[in-house]
XYZ file of C-alpha atoms in Angstrom:
578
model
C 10.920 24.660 15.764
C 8.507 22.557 17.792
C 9.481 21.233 21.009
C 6.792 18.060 20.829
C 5.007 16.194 17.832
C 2.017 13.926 18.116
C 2.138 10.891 15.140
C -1.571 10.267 14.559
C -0.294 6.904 13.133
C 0.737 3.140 13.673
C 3.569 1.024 12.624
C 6.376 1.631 10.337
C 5.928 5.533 9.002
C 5.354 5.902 13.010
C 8.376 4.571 13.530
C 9.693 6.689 10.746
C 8.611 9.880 11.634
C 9.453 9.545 15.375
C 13.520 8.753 14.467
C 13.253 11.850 12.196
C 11.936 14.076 15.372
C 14.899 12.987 17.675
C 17.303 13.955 14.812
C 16.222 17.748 14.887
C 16.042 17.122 18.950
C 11.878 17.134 19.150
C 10.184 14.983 21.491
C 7.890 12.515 20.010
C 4.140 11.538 21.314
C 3.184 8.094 19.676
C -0.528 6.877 19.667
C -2.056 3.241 20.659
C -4.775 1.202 20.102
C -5.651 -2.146 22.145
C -3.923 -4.352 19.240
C -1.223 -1.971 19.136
C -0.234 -1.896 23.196
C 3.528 -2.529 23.016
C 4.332 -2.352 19.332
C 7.932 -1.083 18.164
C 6.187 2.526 17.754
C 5.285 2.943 21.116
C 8.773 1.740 22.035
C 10.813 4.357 19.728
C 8.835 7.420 21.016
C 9.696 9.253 24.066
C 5.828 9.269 25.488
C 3.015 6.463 24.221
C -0.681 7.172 24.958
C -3.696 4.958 24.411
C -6.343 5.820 22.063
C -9.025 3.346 22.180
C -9.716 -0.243 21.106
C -8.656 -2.268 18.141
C -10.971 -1.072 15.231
C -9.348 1.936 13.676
C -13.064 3.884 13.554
C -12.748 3.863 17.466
C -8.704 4.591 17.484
C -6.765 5.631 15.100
C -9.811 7.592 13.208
C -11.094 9.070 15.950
C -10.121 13.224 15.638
C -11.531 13.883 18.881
C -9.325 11.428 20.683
C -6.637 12.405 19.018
C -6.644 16.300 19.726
C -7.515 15.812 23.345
C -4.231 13.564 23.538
C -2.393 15.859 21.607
C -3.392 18.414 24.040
C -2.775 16.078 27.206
C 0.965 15.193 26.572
C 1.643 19.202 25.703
C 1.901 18.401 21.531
C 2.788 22.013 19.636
C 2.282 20.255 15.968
C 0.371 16.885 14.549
C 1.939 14.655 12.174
C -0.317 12.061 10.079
C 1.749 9.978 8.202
C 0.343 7.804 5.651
C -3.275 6.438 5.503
C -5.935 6.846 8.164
C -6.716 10.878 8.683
C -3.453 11.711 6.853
C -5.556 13.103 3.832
C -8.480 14.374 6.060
C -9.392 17.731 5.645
C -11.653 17.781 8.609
C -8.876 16.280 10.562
C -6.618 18.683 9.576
C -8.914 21.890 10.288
C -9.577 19.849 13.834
C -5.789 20.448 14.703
C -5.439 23.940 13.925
C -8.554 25.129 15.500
C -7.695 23.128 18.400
C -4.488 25.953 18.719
C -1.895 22.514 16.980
C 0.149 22.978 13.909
C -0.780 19.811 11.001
C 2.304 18.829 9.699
C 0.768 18.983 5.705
C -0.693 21.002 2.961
C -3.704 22.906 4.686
C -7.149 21.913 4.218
C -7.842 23.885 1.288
C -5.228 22.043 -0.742
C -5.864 18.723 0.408
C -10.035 19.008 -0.594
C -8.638 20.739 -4.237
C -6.736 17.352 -4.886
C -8.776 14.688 -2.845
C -11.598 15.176 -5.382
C -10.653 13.744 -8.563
C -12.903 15.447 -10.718
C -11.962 19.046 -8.771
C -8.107 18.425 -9.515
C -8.529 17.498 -13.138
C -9.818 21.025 -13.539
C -7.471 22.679 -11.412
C -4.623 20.847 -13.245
C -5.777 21.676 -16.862
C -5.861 25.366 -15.889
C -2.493 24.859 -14.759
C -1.650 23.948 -17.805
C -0.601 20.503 -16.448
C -1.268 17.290 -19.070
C -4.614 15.468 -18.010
C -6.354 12.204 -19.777
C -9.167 12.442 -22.031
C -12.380 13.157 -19.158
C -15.544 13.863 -18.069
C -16.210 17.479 -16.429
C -17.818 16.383 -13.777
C -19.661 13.068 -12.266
C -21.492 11.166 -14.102
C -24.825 9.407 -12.713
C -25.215 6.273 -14.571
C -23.652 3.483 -16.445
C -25.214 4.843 -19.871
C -22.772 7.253 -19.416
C -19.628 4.876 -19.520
C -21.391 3.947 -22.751
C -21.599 7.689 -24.078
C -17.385 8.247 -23.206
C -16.864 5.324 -25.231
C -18.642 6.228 -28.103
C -16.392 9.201 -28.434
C -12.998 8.048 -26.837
C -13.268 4.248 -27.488
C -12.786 1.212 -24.654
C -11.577 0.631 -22.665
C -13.105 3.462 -20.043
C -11.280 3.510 -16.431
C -14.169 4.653 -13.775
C -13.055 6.288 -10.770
C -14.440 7.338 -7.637
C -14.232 10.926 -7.063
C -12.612 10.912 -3.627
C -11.195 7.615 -4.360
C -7.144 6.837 -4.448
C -4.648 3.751 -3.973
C -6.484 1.792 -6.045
C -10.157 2.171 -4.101
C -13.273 2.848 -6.522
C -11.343 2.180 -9.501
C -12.686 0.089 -12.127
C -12.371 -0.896 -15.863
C -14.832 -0.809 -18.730
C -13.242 -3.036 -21.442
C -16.366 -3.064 -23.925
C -19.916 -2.134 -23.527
C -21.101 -5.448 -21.063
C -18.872 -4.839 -18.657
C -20.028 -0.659 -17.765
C -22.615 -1.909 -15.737
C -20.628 -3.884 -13.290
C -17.636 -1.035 -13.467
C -20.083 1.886 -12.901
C -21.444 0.041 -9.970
C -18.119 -1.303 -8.428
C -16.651 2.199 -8.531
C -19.650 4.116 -6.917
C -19.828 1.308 -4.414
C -16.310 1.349 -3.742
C -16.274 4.999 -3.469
C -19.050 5.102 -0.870
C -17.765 2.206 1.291
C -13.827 3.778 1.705
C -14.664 7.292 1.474
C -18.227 7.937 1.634
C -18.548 9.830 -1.618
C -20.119 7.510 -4.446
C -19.549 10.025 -7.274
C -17.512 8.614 -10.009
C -16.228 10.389 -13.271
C -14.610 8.446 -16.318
C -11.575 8.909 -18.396
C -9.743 7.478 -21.456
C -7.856 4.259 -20.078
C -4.397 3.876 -20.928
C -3.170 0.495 -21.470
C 0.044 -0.260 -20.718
C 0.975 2.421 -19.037
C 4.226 3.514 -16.554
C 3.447 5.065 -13.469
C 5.564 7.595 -12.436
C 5.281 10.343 -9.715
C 7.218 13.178 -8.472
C 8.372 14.627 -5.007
C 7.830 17.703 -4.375
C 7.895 20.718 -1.614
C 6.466 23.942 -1.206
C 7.199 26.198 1.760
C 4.530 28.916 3.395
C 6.108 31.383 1.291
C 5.898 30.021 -2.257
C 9.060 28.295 -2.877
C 9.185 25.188 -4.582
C 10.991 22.118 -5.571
C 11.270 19.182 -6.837
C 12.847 15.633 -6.295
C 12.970 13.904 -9.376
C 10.833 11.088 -10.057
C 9.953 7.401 -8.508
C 9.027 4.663 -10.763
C 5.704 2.592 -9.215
C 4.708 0.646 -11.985
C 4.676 -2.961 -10.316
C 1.381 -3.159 -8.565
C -1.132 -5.617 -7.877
C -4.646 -4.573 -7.925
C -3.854 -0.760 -8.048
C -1.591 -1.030 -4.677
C 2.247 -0.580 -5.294
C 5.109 -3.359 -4.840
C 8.330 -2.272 -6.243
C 9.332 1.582 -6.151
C 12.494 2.936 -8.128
C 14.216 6.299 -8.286
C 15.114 7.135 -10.664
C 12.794 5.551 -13.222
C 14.216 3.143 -16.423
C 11.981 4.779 -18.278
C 12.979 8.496 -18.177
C 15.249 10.496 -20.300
C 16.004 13.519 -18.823
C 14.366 15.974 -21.114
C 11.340 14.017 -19.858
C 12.262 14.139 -16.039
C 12.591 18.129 -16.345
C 9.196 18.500 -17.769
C 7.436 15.532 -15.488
C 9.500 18.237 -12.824
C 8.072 21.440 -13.881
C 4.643 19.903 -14.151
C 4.432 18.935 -11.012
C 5.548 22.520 -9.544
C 2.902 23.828 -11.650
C 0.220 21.099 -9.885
C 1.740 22.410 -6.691
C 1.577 26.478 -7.336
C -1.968 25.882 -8.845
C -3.349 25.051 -5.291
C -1.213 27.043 -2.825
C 0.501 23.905 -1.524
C 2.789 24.732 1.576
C 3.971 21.005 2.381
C 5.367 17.926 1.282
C 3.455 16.183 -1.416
C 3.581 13.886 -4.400
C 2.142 14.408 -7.857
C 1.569 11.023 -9.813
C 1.757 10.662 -13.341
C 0.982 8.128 -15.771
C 3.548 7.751 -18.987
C 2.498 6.195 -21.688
C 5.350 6.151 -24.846
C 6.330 9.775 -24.763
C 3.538 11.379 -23.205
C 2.702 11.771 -19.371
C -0.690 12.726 -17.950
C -1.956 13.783 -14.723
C -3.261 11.382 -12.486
C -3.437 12.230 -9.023
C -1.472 14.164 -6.308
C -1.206 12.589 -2.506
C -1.155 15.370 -0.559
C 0.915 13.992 1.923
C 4.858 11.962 2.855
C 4.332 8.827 0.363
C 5.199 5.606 1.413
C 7.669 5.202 -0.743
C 9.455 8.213 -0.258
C 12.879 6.361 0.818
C 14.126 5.860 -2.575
C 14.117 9.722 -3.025
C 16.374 10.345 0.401
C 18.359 7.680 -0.687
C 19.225 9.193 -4.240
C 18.968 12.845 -3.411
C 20.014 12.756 0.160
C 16.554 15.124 1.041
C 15.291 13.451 4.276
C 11.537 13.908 2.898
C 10.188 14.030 6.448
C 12.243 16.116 8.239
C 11.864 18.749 5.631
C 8.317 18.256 5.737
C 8.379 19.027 9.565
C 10.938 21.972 8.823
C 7.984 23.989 6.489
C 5.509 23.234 8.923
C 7.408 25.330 11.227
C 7.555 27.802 8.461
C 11.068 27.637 7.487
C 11.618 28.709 4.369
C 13.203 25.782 1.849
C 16.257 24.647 2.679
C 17.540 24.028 -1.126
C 16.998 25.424 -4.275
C 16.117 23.501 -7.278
C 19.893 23.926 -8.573
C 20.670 22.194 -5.670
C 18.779 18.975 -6.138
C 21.154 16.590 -7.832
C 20.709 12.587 -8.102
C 23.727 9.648 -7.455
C 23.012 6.117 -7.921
C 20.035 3.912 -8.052
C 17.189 2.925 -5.203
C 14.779 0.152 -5.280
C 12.281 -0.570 -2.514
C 10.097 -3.609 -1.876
C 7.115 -3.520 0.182
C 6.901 -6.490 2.610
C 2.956 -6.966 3.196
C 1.750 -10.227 4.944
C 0.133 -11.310 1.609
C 0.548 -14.748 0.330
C 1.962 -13.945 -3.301
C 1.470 -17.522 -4.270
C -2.521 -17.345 -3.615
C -2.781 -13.851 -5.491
C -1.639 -11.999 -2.869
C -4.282 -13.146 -0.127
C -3.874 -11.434 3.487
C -1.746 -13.426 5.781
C -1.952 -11.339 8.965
C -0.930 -12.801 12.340
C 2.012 -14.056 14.743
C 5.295 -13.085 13.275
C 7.548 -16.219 15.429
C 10.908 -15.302 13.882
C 11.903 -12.064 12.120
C 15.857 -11.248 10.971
C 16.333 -8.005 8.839
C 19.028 -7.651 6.458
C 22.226 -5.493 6.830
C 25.216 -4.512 5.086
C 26.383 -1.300 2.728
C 23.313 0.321 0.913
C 20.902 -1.531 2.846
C 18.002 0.028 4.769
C 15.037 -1.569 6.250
C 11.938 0.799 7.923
C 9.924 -1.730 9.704
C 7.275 -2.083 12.929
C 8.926 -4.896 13.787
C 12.303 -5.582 15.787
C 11.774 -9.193 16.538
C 9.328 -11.784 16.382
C 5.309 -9.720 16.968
C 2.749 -9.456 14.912
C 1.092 -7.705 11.900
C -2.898 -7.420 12.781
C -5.521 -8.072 10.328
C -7.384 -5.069 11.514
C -4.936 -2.279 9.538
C -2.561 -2.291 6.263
C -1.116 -5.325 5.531
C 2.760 -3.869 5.152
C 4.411 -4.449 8.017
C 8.466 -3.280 6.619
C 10.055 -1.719 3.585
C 13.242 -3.506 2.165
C 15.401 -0.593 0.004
C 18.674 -0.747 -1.001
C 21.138 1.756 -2.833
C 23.730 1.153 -5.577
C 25.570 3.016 -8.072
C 23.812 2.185 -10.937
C 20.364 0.185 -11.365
C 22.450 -3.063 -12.260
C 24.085 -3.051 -8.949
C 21.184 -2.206 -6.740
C 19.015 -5.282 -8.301
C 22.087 -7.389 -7.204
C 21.975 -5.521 -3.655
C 18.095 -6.384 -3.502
C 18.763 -10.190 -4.628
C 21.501 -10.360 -1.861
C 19.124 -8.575 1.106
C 16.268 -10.706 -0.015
C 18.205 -13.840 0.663
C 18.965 -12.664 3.976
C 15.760 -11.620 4.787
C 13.796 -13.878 7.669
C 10.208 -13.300 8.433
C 8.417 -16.973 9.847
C 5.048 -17.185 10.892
C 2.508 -15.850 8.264
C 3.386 -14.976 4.217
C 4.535 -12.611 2.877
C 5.484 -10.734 -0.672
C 8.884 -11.656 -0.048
C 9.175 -14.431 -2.634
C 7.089 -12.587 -5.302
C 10.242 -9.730 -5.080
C 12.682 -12.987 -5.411
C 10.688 -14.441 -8.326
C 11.055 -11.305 -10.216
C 14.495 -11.062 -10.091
C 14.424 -14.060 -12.543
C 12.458 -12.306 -14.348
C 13.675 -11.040 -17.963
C 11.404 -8.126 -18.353
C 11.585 -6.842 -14.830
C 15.113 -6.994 -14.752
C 15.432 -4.799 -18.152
C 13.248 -2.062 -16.424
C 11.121 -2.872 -19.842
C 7.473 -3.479 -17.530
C 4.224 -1.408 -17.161
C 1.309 -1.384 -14.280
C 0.330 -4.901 -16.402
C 3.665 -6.076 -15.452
C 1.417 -8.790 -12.851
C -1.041 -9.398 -14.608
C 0.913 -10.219 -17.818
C 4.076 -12.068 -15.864
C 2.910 -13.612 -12.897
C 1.608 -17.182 -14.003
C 5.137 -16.967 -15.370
C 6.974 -16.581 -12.466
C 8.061 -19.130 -10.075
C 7.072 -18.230 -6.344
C 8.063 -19.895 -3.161
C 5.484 -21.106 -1.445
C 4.591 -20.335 2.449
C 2.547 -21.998 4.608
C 1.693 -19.613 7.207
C 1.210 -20.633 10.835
C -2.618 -21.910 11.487
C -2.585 -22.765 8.004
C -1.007 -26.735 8.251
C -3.279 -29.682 8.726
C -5.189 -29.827 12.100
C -3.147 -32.648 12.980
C 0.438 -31.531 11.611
C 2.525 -28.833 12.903
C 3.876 -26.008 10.540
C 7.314 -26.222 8.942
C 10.180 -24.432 10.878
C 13.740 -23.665 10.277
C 16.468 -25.093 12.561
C 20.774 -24.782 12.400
C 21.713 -28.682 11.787
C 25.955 -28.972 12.056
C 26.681 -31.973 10.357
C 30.976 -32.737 10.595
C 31.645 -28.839 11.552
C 29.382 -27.149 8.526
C 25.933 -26.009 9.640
C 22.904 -26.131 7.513
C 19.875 -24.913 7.992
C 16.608 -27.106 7.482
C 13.044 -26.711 7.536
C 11.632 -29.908 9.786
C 7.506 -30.752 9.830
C 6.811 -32.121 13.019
C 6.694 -31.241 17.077
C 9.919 -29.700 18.546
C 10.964 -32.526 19.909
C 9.443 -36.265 20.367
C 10.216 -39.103 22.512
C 14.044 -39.064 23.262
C 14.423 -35.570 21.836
C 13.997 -36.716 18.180
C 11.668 -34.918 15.924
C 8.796 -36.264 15.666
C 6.898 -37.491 11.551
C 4.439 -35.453 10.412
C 1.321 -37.221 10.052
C -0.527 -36.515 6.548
C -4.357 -36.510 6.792
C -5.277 -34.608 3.461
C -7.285 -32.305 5.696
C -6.370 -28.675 5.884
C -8.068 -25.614 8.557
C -8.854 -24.186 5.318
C -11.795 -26.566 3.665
C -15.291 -25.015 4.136
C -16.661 -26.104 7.043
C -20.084 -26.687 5.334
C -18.956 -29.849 3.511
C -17.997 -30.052 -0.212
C -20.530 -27.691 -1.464
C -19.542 -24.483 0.393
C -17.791 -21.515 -0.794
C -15.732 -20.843 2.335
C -13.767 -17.499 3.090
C -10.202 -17.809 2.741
C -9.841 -15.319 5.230
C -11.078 -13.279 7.898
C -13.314 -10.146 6.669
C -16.423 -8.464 6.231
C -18.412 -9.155 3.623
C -18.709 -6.147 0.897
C -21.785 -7.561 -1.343
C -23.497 -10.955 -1.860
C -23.183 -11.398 -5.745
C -25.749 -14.459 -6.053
C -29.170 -15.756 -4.701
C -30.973 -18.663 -3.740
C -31.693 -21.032 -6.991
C -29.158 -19.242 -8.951
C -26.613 -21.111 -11.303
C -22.832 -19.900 -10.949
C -20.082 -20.828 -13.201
C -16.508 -22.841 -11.460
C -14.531 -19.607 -10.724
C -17.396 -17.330 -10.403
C -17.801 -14.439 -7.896
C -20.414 -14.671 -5.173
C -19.414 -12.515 -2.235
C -16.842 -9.766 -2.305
C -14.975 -9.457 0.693
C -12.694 -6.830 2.349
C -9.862 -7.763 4.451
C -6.890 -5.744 5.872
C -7.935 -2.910 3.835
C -8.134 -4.796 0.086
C -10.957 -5.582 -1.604
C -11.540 -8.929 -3.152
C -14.008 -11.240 -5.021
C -14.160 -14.662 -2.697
C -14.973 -17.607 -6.278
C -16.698 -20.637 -6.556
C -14.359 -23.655 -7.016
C -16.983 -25.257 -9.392
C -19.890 -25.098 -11.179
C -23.840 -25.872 -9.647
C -26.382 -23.847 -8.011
C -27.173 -21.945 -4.896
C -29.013 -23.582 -2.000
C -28.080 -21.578 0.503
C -26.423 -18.210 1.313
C -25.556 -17.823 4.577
C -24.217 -14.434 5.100
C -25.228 -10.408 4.158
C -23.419 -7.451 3.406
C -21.232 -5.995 6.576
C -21.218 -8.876 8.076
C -17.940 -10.220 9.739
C -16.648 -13.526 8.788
C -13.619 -16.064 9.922
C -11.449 -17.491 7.484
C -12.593 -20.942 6.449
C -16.193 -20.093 7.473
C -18.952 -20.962 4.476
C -20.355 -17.952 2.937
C -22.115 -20.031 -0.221
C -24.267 -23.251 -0.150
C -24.228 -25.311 -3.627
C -25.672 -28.625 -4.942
């Protein structure tokens, strides 16, 4: 076993990963960037090294950094995590030429099922159930038009190298494979500089389903059972469940065996997930994440498999330490991710100052989290800051666990999904386990969604809402009060109401402002051009999601005041119209 591990990684699977090395008694190395000096990471692992400044290109990206730190603090093995280089092949054959161990598949397996198009092929050799597909890439939108001909609309495009929801667009009839074709490609060369996209059949109203498995050095393998991820928003997952409403378990042994298959096919000697997408009785390939999955809890806490230590165990070529016989299921797991989104603006980033922050507690509760207290979450990396999952004996139970651990849940300061997870507990179709991936889409102007006001975000001259303990004859409530801390003779000083919020464009009336800080993707309009009230004109990335920034009314372009890559503040004007 290894004596020291480097996590090439930030915040909570950091966190994660460093607990699981002082269980088996291994010292952990944790990584920093500027931003990051002092976060809960650094603080949980026995040695903390800087890396570089804020932007993750110059820190948490950067493989030569990392293996000269990994070789400074005396690191045997390199563990990735989730996101950044954690699916990097070059990163990974960096680290064992460098004399380290990578804690994952090796690099062979991980370019097999990064490309999209590569791992189709792989997986219908395999035998394992793919969607209707192109063969290879296809180099214009004529061909979206082509598939369709044969397989019908809609047509999803998808980046080859793309994944968690990146390069992935929808052709619902033939005026829409232009803009699809071209979102894809560009979305493809902007995250992971391929812009090779292939098409397949789109499903629609699909579950999506995945599996955990393992496979040791010497060809053993296992699998986990399934996790249900079908509440997203945009692609990116909310709401994780093992084991899924959907399965029987006739369908949950061959979803299993499928999944070995995907895993024998390539040689895969790691822990990895292969995702499926189930629509009525059918399932079909979709992707495999060669690498621990963020939602991974809900397995450990049905199967009782701690996913990373075993992960850490076969990368110290251990052979596996159960047998599929051995893999048995008890109760029911949900898990919430807790991004600083604003649900109640479609899920708009909300980075910033966390000023108060309380987890939950109690039997079957578990919260992984880069947090301890009141910090931050910066708008430089993923927007999930924690991971809310709770345990029950049936699936009836745990959605009462989750309602209870929401309400108990305190995060002040920015927004959150936290509400959206409390809103669909009212709701009839989520709480039957009866939804799909639409399940947002379809439900959400339905649902009824606390609003936050996130700090920064009040009227120039108002303060933000807080929460205080009020004890009124011996029973204490808890209030939210608008207003300064304290006014003249310690009373709580009115709000004043101006109408004016940080938020209107800065260029008067007419400007299409940013609603948040970004960089600007593309520039959808031009000077003299005529846009439609709720039509795109820039798209604009921010804390790692892509999104279209609208007109709030109809009239034409005068001005356009910014370019592709450029970096913009929230509230600053982007469009000019008359």
């Amino acid at each position: 076993m290894f004596g020291k591990i480097l996590i090439a990684n930030r915040g909570e699977i950091s966190v994660r990963i460093a607990r699981a090395c002082r269980e088996l008694g291994i010292a952990s190395v944790a990584v920093y960037s500027d931003i990051d000096r002092g976060a809960l990471h650094t603080v949980v692992a026995d040695e903390a090294y800087h890396i570089g400044p804020t932007p993750a290109t110059e820190s948490y990206l950067n493989i030569e950094k990392l293996i000269e730190v990994a070789k400074e603090s005396g690191a045997e093995a390199v563990h990735p995590g989730y996101g950044f280089l954690a699916e990097s092949a070059p990163f990974a054959r960096a680290v064992t030429e460098a004399g380290l161990v990578w804690i994952g598949p090796h690099p062979e397996a991980i370019v097999a099922m990064g490309s999209k198009v590569e791992s189709r092929r792989i997986m219908a050799a395999a035998g394992v159930p793919i969607t209707p597909g192109t063969e290879g890439p296809v180099d214009s939108p004529d061909a979206v038009l082509e598939f369709a001909a044969e397989h019908g609309f809609p047509v999803a495009v998808k980046a080859s190298a793309g994944g968690g929801g990146k390069g992935f667009a929808v052709a619902n009839d033939k005026t829409e494979a232009e803009a699809a074709y071209s979102r894809a490609s560009r979305e493809g060369e902007a995250y992971f500089g391929d812009g090779s996209v292939y098409l397949e059949k789109y499903l629609p109203a699909p579950r999506h389903v995945e599996i955990q498995v393992f496979r040791d050095k010497h060809g053993n393998a296992v699998h986990l059972g399934e996790r249900d991820c079908s509440i997203q928003r945009r692609h990116q997952k909310l709401v994780e469940e093992c084991p899924s409403p959907a399965l029987d378990p006739e369908t949950r042994d061959a979803m299993g065996r499928a999944a070995v298959a995907a895993a024998d096919a390539v040689g895969y000697d790691s822990a990895g997930t292969v995702e499926f997408l189930l629509q009525d009785d059918d399932f079909f390939f979709l992707e495999m994440n060669t690498r621990v999955q963020v939602e991974h809890p809900v397995t450990e806490e049905v199967t009782g498999v701690d996913v990373v230590q075993t992960g850490i165990r076969l990368a110290a070529g251990e052979p596996m330490p159960i047998s599929q016989e051995e893999v048995s299921w008890r109760g029911h797991a949900i898990e919430v991710r807790v991004n600083a989104e604003d649900a109640a603006r479609d899920f708009v980033p909300s980075p910033g100052a966390v000023t108060a922050y309380g987890e939950p507690g109690g039997p079957g509760v578990r919260v992984d989290s880069s947090l301890r207290g009141p910090g931050s979450v910066p708008e430089s990396y993923d927007p999930l800051f924690a991971k809310l999952i709770v345990r029950a004996s049936d699936r009836g139970a745990a959605l009462a666990r989750l309602r209870r651990a929401l309400s108990e849940f305190r995060v002040e300061g920015i927004a959150t999904t936290l509400p959206f997870f409390r809103a669909i507990l009212d709701d009839e179709v989520f709480v039957s386990g009866d939804y799909t991936t639409g399940f947002v889409a379809e439900r959400m102007e339905g649902l009824v969604i606390e609003a936050t006001q996130p700090a920064g975000g009040a009227a120039e001259d108002e303060k933000a809402p807080r929460e205080v303990e009020v004890e009124v004859n011996g029973r204490l409530f808890r209030v939210r009060v608008f207003g300064d801390e304290a006014g003249a003779g310690g009373r709580a000083t009115p709000p004043r109401r101006s109408g004016r919020t940080t938020r209107r464009a800065a260029g008067g009336e007419g400007a299409v402002a940013s609603p948040m800080q970004g960089t600007i993707v593309k520039v959808l309009v031009e000077e003299g051009q005529e846009v439609a009230a709720d039509e795109a004109v820039c798209v604009l990335e921010a804390m790692k999601m892509e999104s279209e920034v609208r007109a709030q009314k109809a009239g034409r372009v005068s001005e356009v005041l910014v370019e592709a890559g450029k970096t913009v503040r929230s509230g600053e004007p982007l469009v000019v119209l008359e």
